[in-house]
Amino acid sequence: MNDKNIDATRPARPIPRQGVYVDTRPFWDGISQGRLVLQYCTAAGRFQHYPKPVSAYSGRRTLEWREVSGKGAIYAATVVRIAGPGVEGRIPLCVATVELDEGVRIIANVLNCAPADLAVGKRVRLAIDHLAPDHPYPAFELE
C-alpha cells in the first residue's frame, strides 16, 4: 500500500461509487486486500473489464469474479502534465493502458515512474494507490 501519495492539504480526488447495474464489491474488496479481481465469462473463457451485467463476449450472465496475476505490459501510455481536480501535486502523472497477462486491458496510473521511463511494452505489476486514506485504488508500477 502506498500511503505516501496522500496529502491532506490537497483537495480530495473523486471517489468511485459502487456500480449501479453491477455489484462491483468483489473488485473493490480485492483491491482493499492488494489483489486484482475481475469478471470472468465461463462461457467464453475470457476476462473482461470494466464490470458489466452480461459478458461482453457471449452476451450471457455466465460471469464470476476471479483473481488475476496483476502483471502485464504497457499497451499504450500518456503523461498528464496539466493538473485536473484532485491531481494537483501529482503532475507529471504517468497513465497507461495495461494489457494484463490474462489478456484483458485496464487503464491506471503508473506510480513511481518518471515520464521518460514510461514506454509501450514495459512490464508492470499491480500497485495500490489511495484516492483517500480509506479508498484504495488499482495502479501499477514498473517491474
Short mmCIF file of C-alpha atoms in Angstrom, two decimals:
data_model
loop_
_atom_site.label_atom_id
_atom_site.label_comp_id
_atom_site.label_asym_id
_atom_site.label_seq_id
_atom_site.Cartn_x
_atom_site.Cartn_y
_atom_site.Cartn_z
CA MET A 1 0.00 0.00 0.00
CA ASN A 2 1.29 3.43 -0.91
CA ASP A 3 0.04 5.92 1.71
CA LYS A 4 2.82 8.39 0.88
CA ASN A 5 0.74 9.59 -2.10
CA ILE A 6 -1.91 11.01 0.25
CA ASP A 7 -1.58 14.68 1.16
CA ALA A 8 -4.22 16.12 3.48
CA THR A 9 -3.55 19.64 2.17
CA ARG A 10 -4.66 18.78 -1.37
CA PRO A 11 -8.29 18.64 -2.44
CA ALA A 12 -9.67 15.13 -2.34
CA ARG A 13 -9.75 13.17 -5.58
CA PRO A 14 -13.16 11.94 -6.74
CA ILE A 15 -14.08 8.61 -5.14
CA PRO A 16 -15.72 5.92 -7.33
CA ARG A 17 -19.18 4.72 -6.33
CA GLN A 18 -20.36 1.13 -6.22
CA GLY A 19 -21.84 0.08 -9.55
CA VAL A 20 -25.46 0.90 -10.24
CA TYR A 21 -26.07 -2.00 -12.65
CA VAL A 22 -23.33 -4.35 -11.47
CA ASP A 23 -22.28 -5.30 -7.97
CA THR A 24 -18.61 -4.29 -8.04
CA ARG A 25 -17.89 -5.20 -4.40
CA PRO A 26 -15.64 -8.17 -5.36
CA PHE A 27 -13.42 -5.78 -7.36
CA TRP A 28 -13.14 -3.25 -4.51
CA ASP A 29 -12.78 -5.93 -1.83
CA GLY A 30 -9.91 -7.43 -3.82
CA ILE A 31 -8.19 -4.06 -4.18
CA SER A 32 -8.52 -3.42 -0.43
CA GLN A 33 -6.64 -6.74 0.05
CA GLY A 34 -3.97 -5.87 -2.55
CA ARG A 35 -5.43 -8.24 -5.18
CA LEU A 36 -6.92 -7.59 -8.61
CA VAL A 37 -10.23 -9.42 -9.12
CA LEU A 38 -12.03 -9.17 -12.48
CA GLN A 39 -15.13 -10.60 -14.10
CA TYR A 40 -14.62 -13.85 -15.99
CA CYS A 41 -17.03 -15.25 -18.56
CA THR A 42 -17.20 -19.00 -18.06
CA ALA A 43 -18.93 -19.49 -21.45
CA ALA A 44 -16.22 -17.66 -23.41
CA GLY A 45 -13.30 -18.43 -21.11
CA ARG A 46 -12.22 -14.76 -21.03
CA PHE A 47 -11.81 -11.95 -18.52
CA GLN A 48 -13.48 -8.59 -19.02
CA HIS A 49 -13.02 -5.15 -17.56
CA TYR A 50 -14.83 -2.85 -16.78
CA PRO A 51 -17.57 -4.81 -14.96
CA LYS A 52 -20.79 -5.35 -16.90
CA PRO A 53 -24.10 -7.08 -16.14
CA VAL A 54 -23.52 -9.57 -19.01
CA SER A 55 -20.50 -10.98 -20.81
CA ALA A 56 -19.05 -8.75 -23.50
CA TYR A 57 -18.17 -11.93 -25.40
CA SER A 58 -21.24 -14.16 -25.12
CA GLY A 59 -24.00 -11.78 -24.04
CA ARG A 60 -24.79 -14.24 -21.25
CA ARG A 61 -24.85 -13.82 -17.50
CA THR A 62 -22.18 -16.51 -17.14
CA LEU A 63 -19.90 -14.24 -15.13
CA GLU A 64 -17.93 -14.88 -12.00
CA TRP A 65 -15.18 -12.96 -10.22
CA ARG A 66 -11.64 -14.36 -10.41
CA GLU A 67 -8.29 -13.10 -9.25
CA VAL A 68 -5.73 -12.23 -11.93
CA SER A 69 -1.96 -12.02 -11.56
CA GLY A 70 -1.82 -8.23 -11.60
CA LYS A 71 1.08 -8.44 -14.06
CA GLY A 72 1.15 -7.26 -17.63
CA ALA A 73 2.71 -4.94 -20.18
CA ILE A 74 2.04 -1.35 -21.12
CA TYR A 75 -0.16 -1.33 -24.24
CA ALA A 76 -0.46 2.47 -24.55
CA ALA A 77 0.67 5.35 -22.37
CA THR A 78 0.43 9.07 -21.82
CA VAL A 79 1.71 11.64 -19.38
CA VAL A 80 -0.73 14.09 -17.82
CA ARG A 81 1.04 17.42 -17.45
CA ILE A 82 -1.87 19.74 -16.58
CA ALA A 83 -3.49 19.26 -13.19
CA GLY A 84 -7.17 18.44 -13.05
CA PRO A 85 -9.34 18.16 -9.93
CA GLY A 86 -7.60 16.13 -7.27
CA VAL A 87 -4.31 15.57 -9.09
CA GLU A 88 -2.56 18.74 -8.01
CA GLY A 89 0.90 17.82 -6.78
CA ARG A 90 0.94 14.59 -8.81
CA ILE A 91 1.98 16.14 -12.11
CA PRO A 92 3.52 14.80 -14.27
CA LEU A 93 1.24 11.78 -13.87
CA CYS A 94 2.04 8.64 -15.83
CA VAL A 95 -1.07 6.81 -17.08
CA ALA A 96 -1.18 3.59 -19.07
CA THR A 97 -3.46 1.09 -20.66
CA VAL A 98 -2.07 -2.16 -19.30
CA GLU A 99 -2.66 -5.45 -21.07
CA LEU A 100 -2.69 -7.98 -18.28
CA ASP A 101 -1.11 -11.39 -18.83
CA GLU A 102 -4.67 -12.78 -18.81
CA GLY A 103 -5.47 -10.79 -21.98
CA VAL A 104 -7.68 -8.02 -20.60
CA ARG A 105 -6.81 -4.32 -20.59
CA ILE A 106 -7.18 -1.85 -17.75
CA ILE A 107 -6.34 1.86 -17.57
CA ALA A 108 -4.50 3.03 -14.47
CA ASN A 109 -1.80 5.31 -13.12
CA VAL A 110 1.78 4.07 -13.13
CA LEU A 111 3.26 5.01 -9.78
CA ASN A 112 6.87 5.97 -9.04
CA CYS A 113 7.57 6.29 -12.76
CA ALA A 114 9.42 9.09 -14.49
CA PRO A 115 7.81 10.14 -17.79
CA ALA A 116 10.98 9.14 -19.64
CA ASP A 117 10.63 5.59 -18.27
CA LEU A 118 7.03 5.13 -19.45
CA ALA A 119 7.07 3.08 -22.66
CA VAL A 120 4.91 0.63 -24.58
CA GLY A 121 5.95 -2.96 -23.87
CA LYS A 122 7.43 -2.34 -20.43
CA ARG A 123 6.36 -4.85 -17.80
CA VAL A 124 4.28 -3.68 -14.85
CA ARG A 125 2.77 -5.17 -11.70
CA LEU A 126 -0.18 -4.22 -9.56
CA ALA A 127 0.33 -1.46 -7.02
CA ILE A 128 -2.25 0.10 -4.78
CA ASP A 129 -2.77 3.86 -4.80
CA HIS A 130 -5.12 5.71 -2.47
CA LEU A 131 -7.70 8.28 -3.51
CA ALA A 132 -8.21 8.94 0.20
CA PRO A 133 -6.90 7.10 3.28
CA ASP A 134 -9.75 4.57 3.22
CA HIS A 135 -10.15 4.31 -0.56
CA PRO A 136 -7.52 2.08 -2.21
CA TYR A 137 -7.44 2.17 -5.98
CA PRO A 138 -5.66 -0.04 -8.53
CA ALA A 139 -2.49 1.30 -10.08
CA PHE A 140 0.67 -0.22 -11.49
CA GLU A 141 4.42 0.19 -11.15
CA LEU A 142 7.26 -0.86 -13.41
CA GLU A 143 8.77 -4.28 -12.68
#
